[in-house]
Short mmCIF file of C-alpha atoms in Angstrom, two decimals:
data_model
loop_
_atom_site.label_atom_id
_atom_site.label_comp_id
_atom_site.label_asym_id
_atom_site.label_seq_id
_atom_site.Cartn_x
_atom_site.Cartn_y
_atom_site.Cartn_z
CA MET A 1 -106.14 -5.07 -52.17
CA PHE A 2 -109.61 -3.85 -52.90
CA ARG A 3 -111.06 -7.12 -51.60
CA SER A 4 -109.11 -6.74 -48.36
CA LEU A 5 -110.36 -3.21 -47.91
CA LEU A 6 -113.85 -4.38 -48.72
CA CYS A 7 -113.74 -6.86 -45.87
CA LYS A 8 -112.49 -4.21 -43.47
CA SER A 9 -115.14 -1.73 -44.42
CA GLY A 10 -117.96 -4.17 -43.76
CA GLY A 11 -121.38 -2.56 -43.48
CA THR A 12 -120.07 0.86 -44.47
CA LEU A 13 -119.39 -0.27 -48.02
CA LYS A 14 -122.79 -1.89 -48.20
CA ARG A 15 -124.41 1.38 -47.26
CA ALA A 16 -122.39 3.18 -49.91
CA ALA A 17 -123.50 0.61 -52.46
CA ALA A 18 -127.08 1.17 -51.36
CA ILE A 19 -126.79 4.81 -52.40
CA ILE A 20 -125.47 3.78 -55.79
CA ASN A 21 -128.49 1.55 -56.23
CA GLY A 22 -130.90 4.28 -55.13
CA GLU A 23 -131.59 2.80 -51.69
CA SER A 24 -130.78 5.97 -49.80
CA SER A 25 -131.41 7.64 -46.45
CA SER A 26 -129.77 10.40 -44.48
CA SER A 27 -127.77 7.88 -42.43
CA THR A 28 -126.47 6.03 -45.49
CA LEU A 29 -125.46 9.32 -47.07
CA LEU A 30 -123.23 10.17 -44.12
CA ALA A 31 -121.77 6.68 -44.10
CA ALA A 32 -121.03 6.86 -47.82
CA LYS A 33 -119.24 10.18 -47.45
CA TYR A 34 -117.09 8.68 -44.69
CA PHE A 35 -116.37 5.62 -46.80
CA LEU A 36 -115.30 7.61 -49.85
CA LEU A 37 -113.07 9.97 -47.90
CA THR A 38 -111.43 7.09 -46.04
CA PHE A 39 -110.56 5.15 -49.17
CA GLN A 40 -109.39 8.21 -51.07
CA ASN A 41 -107.00 8.99 -48.22
CA GLN A 42 -105.54 5.53 -48.77
CA ASN A 43 -104.95 6.33 -52.45
CA VAL A 44 -107.72 4.05 -53.60
CA VAL A 45 -110.39 5.65 -55.78
CA VAL A 46 -113.45 3.47 -55.45
CA ILE A 47 -115.92 5.64 -57.38
CA SER A 48 -115.09 8.40 -59.83
CA ASN A 49 -115.81 12.01 -58.83
CA SER A 50 -118.40 12.37 -61.55
CA ARG A 51 -120.16 9.27 -60.33
CA VAL A 52 -120.16 10.56 -56.76
CA THR A 53 -121.68 13.85 -57.92
CA SER A 54 -124.44 12.13 -59.81
CA ILE A 55 -125.14 9.87 -56.86
CA PHE A 56 -125.55 12.73 -54.43
CA CYS A 57 -127.59 14.80 -56.90
CA SER A 58 -129.86 11.83 -57.44
CA PHE A 59 -130.16 11.37 -53.72
CA SER A 60 -131.10 15.01 -53.21
CA THR A 61 -133.73 14.95 -55.96
CA ASN A 62 -135.34 11.68 -54.98
CA SER A 63 -135.36 12.36 -51.26
CA SER A 64 -136.65 15.92 -51.12
CA ARG A 65 -139.78 14.67 -49.36
CA ASN A 66 -140.37 11.75 -47.06
CA GLY A 67 -143.13 9.20 -47.46
CA ASN A 68 -145.65 11.43 -45.68
CA GLY A 69 -145.13 14.34 -48.07
CA ASN A 70 -143.60 16.52 -45.37
CA VAL A 71 -141.00 19.17 -46.12
CA THR A 72 -137.44 17.88 -45.78
CA SER A 73 -134.10 19.64 -45.56
CA SER A 74 -133.84 19.99 -49.34
CA ASP A 75 -137.21 21.74 -49.56
CA SER A 76 -136.31 23.95 -46.63
CA GLU A 77 -133.04 25.01 -48.26
CA PHE A 78 -134.90 25.82 -51.47
CA LEU A 79 -137.47 27.96 -49.63
CA VAL A 80 -134.84 29.76 -47.56
CA SER A 81 -132.78 30.50 -50.67
CA TYR A 82 -135.84 31.91 -52.46
CA LEU A 83 -136.81 34.12 -49.52
CA ILE A 84 -133.29 35.52 -49.33
CA ASN A 85 -132.65 36.05 -53.03
CA SER A 86 -136.12 37.07 -54.22
CA CYS A 87 -137.76 38.61 -51.16
CA GLY A 88 -134.83 40.30 -49.44
CA LEU A 89 -135.10 38.50 -46.10
CA THR A 90 -132.07 37.87 -43.94
CA GLN A 91 -130.89 34.30 -43.36
CA GLU A 92 -132.42 34.16 -39.89
CA LYS A 93 -135.76 35.62 -40.92
CA ALA A 94 -135.89 33.48 -44.04
CA VAL A 95 -135.47 30.33 -41.95
CA THR A 96 -138.34 31.42 -39.70
CA ALA A 97 -140.65 32.32 -42.59
CA SER A 98 -139.85 29.15 -44.55
CA GLY A 99 -141.53 27.06 -41.87
CA LYS A 100 -144.87 28.58 -42.90
CA LEU A 101 -144.45 27.86 -46.62
CA ASN A 102 -144.74 24.80 -48.80
CA PHE A 103 -144.24 25.39 -52.52
CA LYS A 104 -142.03 23.42 -54.91
CA THR A 105 -141.69 25.85 -57.81
CA THR A 106 -141.28 29.62 -58.00
CA SER A 107 -144.01 30.17 -60.59
CA ASN A 108 -146.76 31.38 -58.23
CA PRO A 109 -144.47 33.26 -55.79
CA ASP A 110 -142.85 35.03 -58.73
CA SER A 111 -146.30 36.11 -59.94
CA VAL A 112 -147.15 37.44 -56.47
CA LEU A 113 -143.94 39.47 -56.33
CA ALA A 114 -144.57 40.82 -59.83
CA LEU A 115 -148.05 41.94 -58.77
CA LEU A 116 -146.73 43.68 -55.67
CA LYS A 117 -144.16 45.57 -57.71
CA ALA A 118 -146.85 46.55 -60.22
CA TYR A 119 -148.70 48.21 -57.32
CA GLU A 120 -145.56 50.14 -56.32
CA PHE A 121 -144.44 47.98 -53.41
CA THR A 122 -140.74 48.68 -52.82
CA ASP A 123 -138.21 46.03 -51.82
CA SER A 124 -138.51 47.07 -48.17
CA HIS A 125 -142.32 46.84 -48.35
CA ILE A 126 -142.07 43.36 -49.86
CA SER A 127 -139.59 42.02 -47.32
CA ARG A 128 -141.68 43.41 -44.43
CA LEU A 129 -144.86 41.97 -45.92
CA ILE A 130 -143.38 38.51 -46.54
CA LEU A 131 -141.95 38.39 -43.05
CA ARG A 132 -145.30 39.23 -41.47
CA TYR A 133 -147.43 37.18 -43.84
CA PRO A 134 -145.34 34.52 -45.66
CA ALA A 135 -148.47 32.75 -46.91
CA ILE A 136 -149.07 35.58 -49.38
CA LEU A 137 -146.54 33.86 -51.67
CA SER A 138 -149.00 30.98 -52.01
CA SER A 139 -152.00 33.23 -52.69
CA ASN A 140 -153.58 33.48 -56.11
CA PRO A 141 -152.28 36.85 -57.32
CA HIS A 142 -155.10 37.58 -59.77
CA LYS A 143 -158.12 36.01 -58.08
CA THR A 144 -157.30 36.74 -54.43
CA LEU A 145 -154.90 39.67 -54.18
CA LYS A 146 -155.60 41.92 -57.17
CA PRO A 147 -159.34 42.45 -56.43
CA LYS A 148 -158.47 43.61 -52.90
CA PHE A 149 -155.74 45.95 -54.10
CA ASP A 150 -158.05 47.39 -56.75
CA PHE A 151 -160.80 47.89 -54.19
CA PHE A 152 -158.58 49.87 -51.83
CA LYS A 153 -157.20 51.81 -54.78
CA SER A 154 -160.72 52.76 -55.83
CA LYS A 155 -161.37 54.10 -52.32
CA GLY A 156 -158.31 56.33 -52.33
CA ILE A 157 -155.49 54.14 -51.00
CA HIS A 158 -152.94 53.69 -53.76
CA GLY A 159 -149.22 53.87 -54.55
CA LEU A 160 -146.92 53.99 -51.53
CA ASP A 161 -149.98 54.62 -49.38
CA LEU A 162 -151.33 51.20 -50.33
CA ALA A 163 -147.94 49.56 -49.91
CA ASN A 164 -147.60 50.99 -46.39
CA PHE A 165 -151.17 50.05 -45.51
CA ILE A 166 -150.83 46.41 -46.59
CA SER A 167 -147.27 45.76 -45.39
CA ASN A 168 -147.90 47.26 -41.94
CA ASP A 169 -150.91 45.05 -41.24
CA PRO A 170 -151.25 42.28 -43.86
CA LYS A 171 -153.85 40.34 -41.86
CA ILE A 172 -156.50 42.15 -43.87
CA LEU A 173 -155.48 39.99 -46.84
CA ARG A 174 -156.80 36.92 -45.03
CA GLU A 175 -160.29 38.37 -44.94
CA SER A 176 -162.83 37.31 -47.55
CA PHE A 177 -163.23 39.98 -50.19
CA ASN A 178 -166.94 39.54 -50.98
CA LYS A 179 -168.11 38.39 -47.54
CA GLY A 180 -165.83 40.48 -45.36
CA ILE A 181 -164.08 43.52 -46.78
CA ILE A 182 -166.81 44.91 -49.03
CA PRO A 183 -169.80 44.58 -46.65
CA SER A 184 -167.71 45.76 -43.68
CA PHE A 185 -166.62 48.86 -45.58
CA ASP A 186 -170.22 49.61 -46.54
CA ILE A 187 -171.42 49.22 -42.94
CA LEU A 188 -168.82 51.66 -41.66
CA LYS A 189 -169.66 54.08 -44.43
CA SER A 190 -173.31 54.03 -43.37
CA ILE A 191 -172.17 55.48 -40.04
CA LEU A 192 -169.37 57.76 -41.20
CA GLN A 193 -171.02 58.93 -44.44
CA THR A 194 -167.93 59.13 -46.66
CA ASP A 195 -165.24 56.83 -48.06
CA GLN A 196 -162.59 59.23 -46.73
CA ASN A 197 -163.78 58.78 -43.15
CA VAL A 198 -163.73 55.00 -43.46
CA ILE A 199 -160.23 55.19 -44.94
CA LYS A 200 -159.09 57.17 -41.90
CA ILE A 201 -160.30 54.35 -39.66
CA ILE A 202 -158.80 51.43 -41.56
CA LYS A 203 -155.46 53.20 -41.81
CA ARG A 204 -155.41 53.28 -38.01
CA CYS A 205 -156.69 49.73 -37.70
CA SER A 206 -157.34 47.65 -40.80
CA ARG A 207 -158.77 44.85 -38.66
CA VAL A 208 -161.97 46.84 -38.36
CA LEU A 209 -162.87 45.43 -41.78
CA CYS A 210 -163.01 41.90 -40.34
CA LYS A 211 -166.67 40.95 -40.25
CA TYR A 212 -166.74 39.74 -36.65
CA LEU A 213 -165.08 42.95 -35.44
CA VAL A 214 -167.52 45.08 -37.43
CA ARG A 215 -170.34 43.28 -35.63
CA LYS A 216 -168.74 44.13 -32.28
CA THR A 217 -168.23 47.73 -33.33
CA MET A 218 -171.81 48.16 -34.50
CA GLY A 219 -173.18 46.62 -31.30
CA ASN A 220 -171.14 49.07 -29.21
CA LEU A 221 -172.20 52.01 -31.37
CA GLU A 222 -175.85 51.12 -30.93
CA LEU A 223 -175.30 51.06 -27.18
CA LEU A 224 -173.94 54.60 -27.23
CA LEU A 225 -176.81 55.81 -29.39
CA TYR A 226 -179.23 54.24 -26.90
CA GLU A 227 -177.47 56.11 -24.08
CA GLY A 228 -178.06 59.38 -25.91
CA VAL A 229 -174.59 60.11 -27.28
CA PRO A 230 -174.92 62.25 -30.45
CA GLN A 231 -173.96 60.40 -33.64
CA THR A 232 -171.55 63.20 -34.58
CA LYS A 233 -169.58 62.57 -31.38
CA ILE A 234 -169.67 58.82 -31.96
CA SER A 235 -168.35 59.25 -35.49
CA TYR A 236 -165.55 61.51 -34.29
CA TYR A 237 -164.34 59.11 -31.61
CA LEU A 238 -164.74 56.11 -33.91
CA ILE A 239 -162.35 57.74 -36.38
CA GLN A 240 -159.89 58.75 -33.64
CA GLN A 241 -159.95 55.55 -31.57
CA PRO A 242 -161.41 52.66 -33.60
CA ARG A 243 -159.86 49.98 -31.37
CA SER A 244 -161.85 51.25 -28.39
CA PHE A 245 -165.06 50.30 -30.19
CA MET A 246 -163.90 46.75 -30.84
CA LEU A 247 -163.86 45.79 -27.16
CA ASP A 248 -165.94 42.93 -25.87
CA HIS A 249 -169.50 44.17 -25.47
CA ASN A 250 -169.57 43.67 -21.68
CA ARG A 251 -166.36 45.62 -21.21
CA PHE A 252 -167.55 48.39 -23.48
CA LYS A 253 -170.85 48.58 -21.65
CA LYS A 254 -168.98 49.85 -18.56
CA ILE A 255 -166.26 53.74 -21.89
CA ALA A 256 -171.10 53.62 -22.03
CA GLN A 257 -172.11 54.00 -18.28
CA SER A 258 -170.58 57.49 -18.59
CA PRO A 259 -171.64 58.67 -22.04
CA ARG A 260 -170.74 62.24 -21.13
CA VAL A 261 -167.14 61.26 -21.87
CA PHE A 262 -168.02 61.51 -25.55
CA SER A 263 -169.25 65.04 -25.19
CA ARG A 264 -165.90 66.25 -23.88
CA SER A 265 -163.09 67.69 -25.98
CA LEU A 266 -160.41 65.09 -26.62
CA LYS A 267 -157.64 67.62 -27.30
CA GLU A 268 -158.53 70.29 -24.76
CA ARG A 269 -159.77 68.18 -21.86
CA LEU A 270 -159.20 64.43 -21.93
CA ILE A 271 -155.64 64.23 -23.31
CA PRO A 272 -154.14 66.85 -20.90
CA ARG A 273 -155.85 65.30 -17.89
CA CYS A 274 -154.90 61.75 -18.82
CA SER A 275 -151.32 62.95 -19.38
CA VAL A 276 -151.18 64.51 -15.91
CA ILE A 277 -152.43 61.31 -14.27
CA GLY A 278 -150.06 59.18 -16.35
CA ILE A 279 -147.07 61.26 -15.23
CA LEU A 280 -148.08 61.06 -11.57
CA VAL A 281 -148.47 57.28 -11.81
CA SER A 282 -145.15 56.83 -13.61
CA LYS A 283 -143.35 58.82 -10.91
CA GLY A 284 -145.05 56.88 -8.14
CA LEU A 285 -146.86 59.91 -6.74
CA ILE A 286 -150.26 58.26 -7.03
CA LYS A 287 -150.88 54.53 -7.03
CA LYS A 288 -153.41 53.95 -9.79
CA MET A 289 -154.97 55.47 -12.86
CA ILE A 290 -158.23 57.40 -12.46
CA SER A 291 -161.17 56.31 -14.58
CA ILE A 292 -161.66 58.32 -17.74
CA SER A 293 -165.26 59.02 -16.78
CA ALA A 294 -164.13 60.66 -13.52
CA LEU A 295 -161.45 62.67 -15.31
CA SER A 296 -163.85 63.92 -17.94
CA THR A 297 -166.53 65.10 -15.53
CA MET A 298 -164.35 66.67 -12.82
CA VAL A 299 -164.47 70.47 -12.83
CA ASP A 300 -161.21 72.27 -13.60
CA GLU A 301 -160.79 73.77 -10.12
CA CYS A 302 -161.13 70.39 -8.46
CA PHE A 303 -158.73 68.66 -10.86
CA LEU A 304 -156.16 71.48 -10.51
CA GLU A 305 -156.23 71.36 -6.73
CA LYS A 306 -156.17 67.58 -6.44
CA PHE A 307 -153.72 66.55 -9.16
CA VAL A 308 -151.72 69.59 -10.31
CA MET A 309 -151.16 72.01 -7.44
CA MET A 310 -150.81 69.13 -4.97
CA TYR A 311 -147.68 67.88 -6.78
CA GLU A 312 -146.24 71.09 -8.24
CA GLN A 313 -143.11 70.86 -6.09
CA GLU A 314 -142.33 67.29 -7.17
CA VAL A 315 -143.21 68.00 -10.84
CA PRO A 316 -142.84 71.75 -11.50
CA GLU A 317 -143.88 71.53 -15.15
CA LEU A 318 -147.12 69.66 -14.46
CA MET A 319 -149.11 72.84 -15.03
CA LYS A 320 -147.73 73.12 -18.56
CA VAL A 321 -148.91 69.58 -19.26
CA PHE A 322 -152.36 70.40 -17.93
CA GLN A 323 -152.51 73.50 -20.13
CA GLY A 324 -151.41 71.54 -23.21
CA GLN A 325 -148.12 73.41 -23.53
CA LEU A 326 -145.96 70.35 -22.82
CA SER A 327 -146.58 66.76 -23.83
CA TYR A 328 -146.47 63.69 -21.63
CA GLN A 329 -143.49 62.28 -23.55
CA ASP A 330 -141.52 65.53 -23.42
CA LEU A 331 -141.87 65.83 -19.66
CA LEU A 332 -140.82 62.23 -19.03
CA GLN A 333 -137.76 62.69 -21.25
CA ASN A 334 -136.75 65.72 -19.20
#
């Protein structure tokens, strides 16, 4: 009977035998499963259950990578499982993050997670960090990560503050410690005088510590100094709006053609006026934004007549925005 069935099965049985002999592929695995199920349904047990288990386990172990060393489905399942169980990612996010990882054992990733927890990273911090920067699991925890954490801690960013700082913008971890972070911090400190002022900047935009962005920032600062803007004003605006100073030099040379902008009060003059213009644009009452240089230099009477009183019937509370009594967001919500 077995011989008769053997003849009927033809190539399928050969493929099943190939698995037994270790000559396996994804196509032969599917064929073997079909073969075994078919014969068991006919009350013929060709291979014992224990033998089938060992065959498939052997197949999984020996075929986890193809000949080119690329990640296969077995590796992917291992990575996804680790990201879900150890890092708190959802199935969907774990699948996405696993495509950026390539480790075979949990030794190094476990050490990275242990380090993060030692620096008071919560589970939510860790899952957010891993999702945004999966490669951290392959970083050297003691040679690459710990020196950076200790540096920021020494400057006043520690505990949950450090966890928030790193998990919100982990790209800073890609920067070289000795050639990027340390010299960039020192350059900024030479302008801002204190560690606390530099910390204020990097909390708003940690990318400012990237060496190529520091070079852009310093070039733009020198331009403002050349135009006669007081260093105290430059320092103030650098702390408040660090991203503005990281613009391409040619573009920045244009927030510099009107250096008087930096002598104006941000809270009392620029923000209210920009808010008024933003509201008028959003409601379609004017077609385009007005340049910040024009807004900053226009006398109050002229601005009131042209942009507030002109539209007081359409936007009755515009005067409150101009006077700083009502915010842009509050008015739009109303």
